[in-house]
Amino acid sequence: MINKIGQVMLYVNNQDDAVDFWIEKVGFIIITDEDNGQGMRWIEIAPTKEAETSIILHNKAIISEMQPELNLGTPSLMFFSEDLDKLHSTLSNKNITVGEIVTMPSGKVFNFADSEQNYFAVMEKSK
């Protein structure tokens, strides 16, 4: 059902400063820089274009406003799945706290929580 860890979501106060740090100082590259037109911007960075796992830089204030229950003090994991609807149904049937499926430009995604209310995300990338 979950086939790999795809992304680590890092919540930052200033996305442009974070990009500068990771690109200029660490040597990563920008894979994508997207904006949904409603104030939500996410920047995908990685050591190389071929890297299997990347970091998504999210604006901490906007994510906090959208989902105040999330712990934004530490990075979050984004798992990838090839059948998001089935996984969503399976987790829901096991009485796991599961969020609604949301369609983003890069794919469909939902959050789920463990028994300590740590939140994780799962995405089925657009083809």
Coordinates of C-alpha atoms in Angstrom, one line a residue:
M1 CA 0.0 0.0 0.0
I2 CA 2.7 2.5 1.0
N3 CA 5.6 1.9 -1.3
K4 CA 8.2 4.5 -0.2
I5 CA 9.1 7.6 1.8
G6 CA 8.9 10.2 -0.9
Q7 CA 9.3 13.6 0.8
V8 CA 10.2 15.2 4.1
M9 CA 8.0 18.3 4.7
L10 CA 10.0 21.0 6.5
Y11 CA 8.0 23.9 8.0
V12 CA 9.9 27.2 7.8
N13 CA 9.2 30.8 8.8
N14 CA 10.8 32.2 5.6
Q15 CA 10.7 30.0 2.5
D16 CA 13.1 32.3 0.5
D17 CA 15.7 32.2 3.3
A18 CA 15.3 28.4 3.5
V19 CA 15.8 28.1 -0.3
D20 CA 18.9 30.3 -0.1
F21 CA 20.3 28.1 2.6
W22 CA 19.7 24.7 0.9
I23 CA 20.6 25.9 -2.6
E24 CA 23.4 28.3 -2.1
K25 CA 25.1 26.9 1.0
V26 CA 24.3 23.1 1.0
G27 CA 24.2 22.7 -2.8
F28 CA 20.8 21.2 -3.3
I29 CA 18.7 22.0 -6.4
I30 CA 15.1 23.2 -6.8
I31 CA 13.0 20.4 -8.3
T32 CA 9.7 22.4 -8.4
D33 CA 8.5 25.7 -7.0
E34 CA 4.7 25.7 -7.0
D35 CA 1.9 28.1 -5.8
N36 CA -1.8 27.2 -5.8
G37 CA -2.7 30.8 -6.3
Q38 CA -4.3 31.0 -2.8
G39 CA -1.1 31.8 -0.8
M40 CA 0.0 28.1 -0.5
R41 CA 3.5 27.8 -2.0
W42 CA 5.7 24.6 -1.7
I43 CA 9.2 24.3 -2.9
E44 CA 10.7 20.8 -3.6
I45 CA 14.4 20.6 -3.2
A46 CA 16.8 17.7 -3.4
P47 CA 20.6 16.9 -3.6
T48 CA 20.0 15.9 -7.3
K49 CA 17.2 15.7 -9.8
E50 CA 17.4 11.9 -9.6
A51 CA 17.1 11.7 -5.8
E52 CA 14.3 9.4 -4.6
T53 CA 13.5 11.4 -1.5
S54 CA 13.2 15.2 -1.5
I55 CA 12.4 18.0 1.0
I56 CA 9.3 20.2 0.6
L57 CA 9.7 23.7 2.1
H58 CA 6.3 24.8 3.5
N59 CA 5.3 28.2 5.0
K60 CA 4.8 27.4 8.7
A61 CA 2.3 30.2 9.3
I62 CA 0.0 29.1 6.4
I63 CA 0.1 25.4 7.3
S64 CA -0.6 26.3 10.9
E65 CA -3.6 28.4 9.8
M66 CA -4.9 25.5 7.6
Q67 CA -4.3 22.7 10.0
P68 CA -3.8 24.0 13.6
E69 CA -3.7 20.4 15.0
L70 CA -0.4 19.6 13.2
N71 CA 2.9 19.7 15.1
L72 CA 5.0 22.0 13.0
G73 CA 8.0 21.9 15.3
T74 CA 9.5 19.0 13.5
P75 CA 9.5 17.8 9.9
S76 CA 6.7 15.5 8.7
L77 CA 7.0 12.5 6.5
M78 CA 5.2 12.2 3.1
F79 CA 4.7 8.6 2.0
F80 CA 3.9 7.7 -1.6
S81 CA 1.2 5.3 -2.6
E82 CA 0.0 3.9 -6.0
D83 CA -3.6 3.4 -4.8
L84 CA -4.5 6.3 -2.5
D85 CA -8.2 5.6 -2.4
K86 CA -7.7 2.0 -1.2
L87 CA -5.2 3.0 1.4
H88 CA -7.5 5.8 2.7
S89 CA -10.3 3.2 3.0
T90 CA -8.1 0.6 4.7
L91 CA -6.8 3.1 7.3
S92 CA -10.3 4.5 7.9
N93 CA -11.6 0.9 8.5
K94 CA -9.0 0.4 11.1
N95 CA -10.2 3.4 13.2
I96 CA -7.2 5.5 12.4
T97 CA -7.7 9.3 12.3
V98 CA -7.7 10.0 8.6
G99 CA -8.2 13.4 6.9
E100 CA -10.1 14.0 3.7
I101 CA -8.4 13.3 0.3
V102 CA -7.4 16.7 -1.2
T103 CA -6.4 17.2 -4.9
M104 CA -3.2 19.3 -5.3
P105 CA -1.5 20.1 -8.6
S106 CA 1.1 17.4 -7.9
G107 CA -1.4 14.7 -6.9
K108 CA -4.0 13.5 -4.4
V109 CA -3.0 13.6 -0.7
F110 CA -4.4 12.9 2.8
N111 CA -3.1 13.0 6.3
F112 CA -3.4 10.4 9.0
A113 CA -2.4 10.4 12.7
D114 CA -0.8 7.8 14.9
S115 CA -1.9 7.0 18.5
E116 CA 0.2 10.0 19.8
Q117 CA -1.4 12.4 17.3
N118 CA 1.7 12.7 15.1
Y119 CA 0.5 13.4 11.6
F120 CA 1.8 11.9 8.4
A121 CA 0.8 12.5 4.8
V122 CA 0.4 10.1 1.9
M123 CA 0.4 11.2 -1.8
E124 CA -0.5 9.5 -5.1
K125 CA 1.4 11.6 -7.6
S126 CA -0.3 12.8 -10.7
K127 CA 0.7 10.9 -13.8

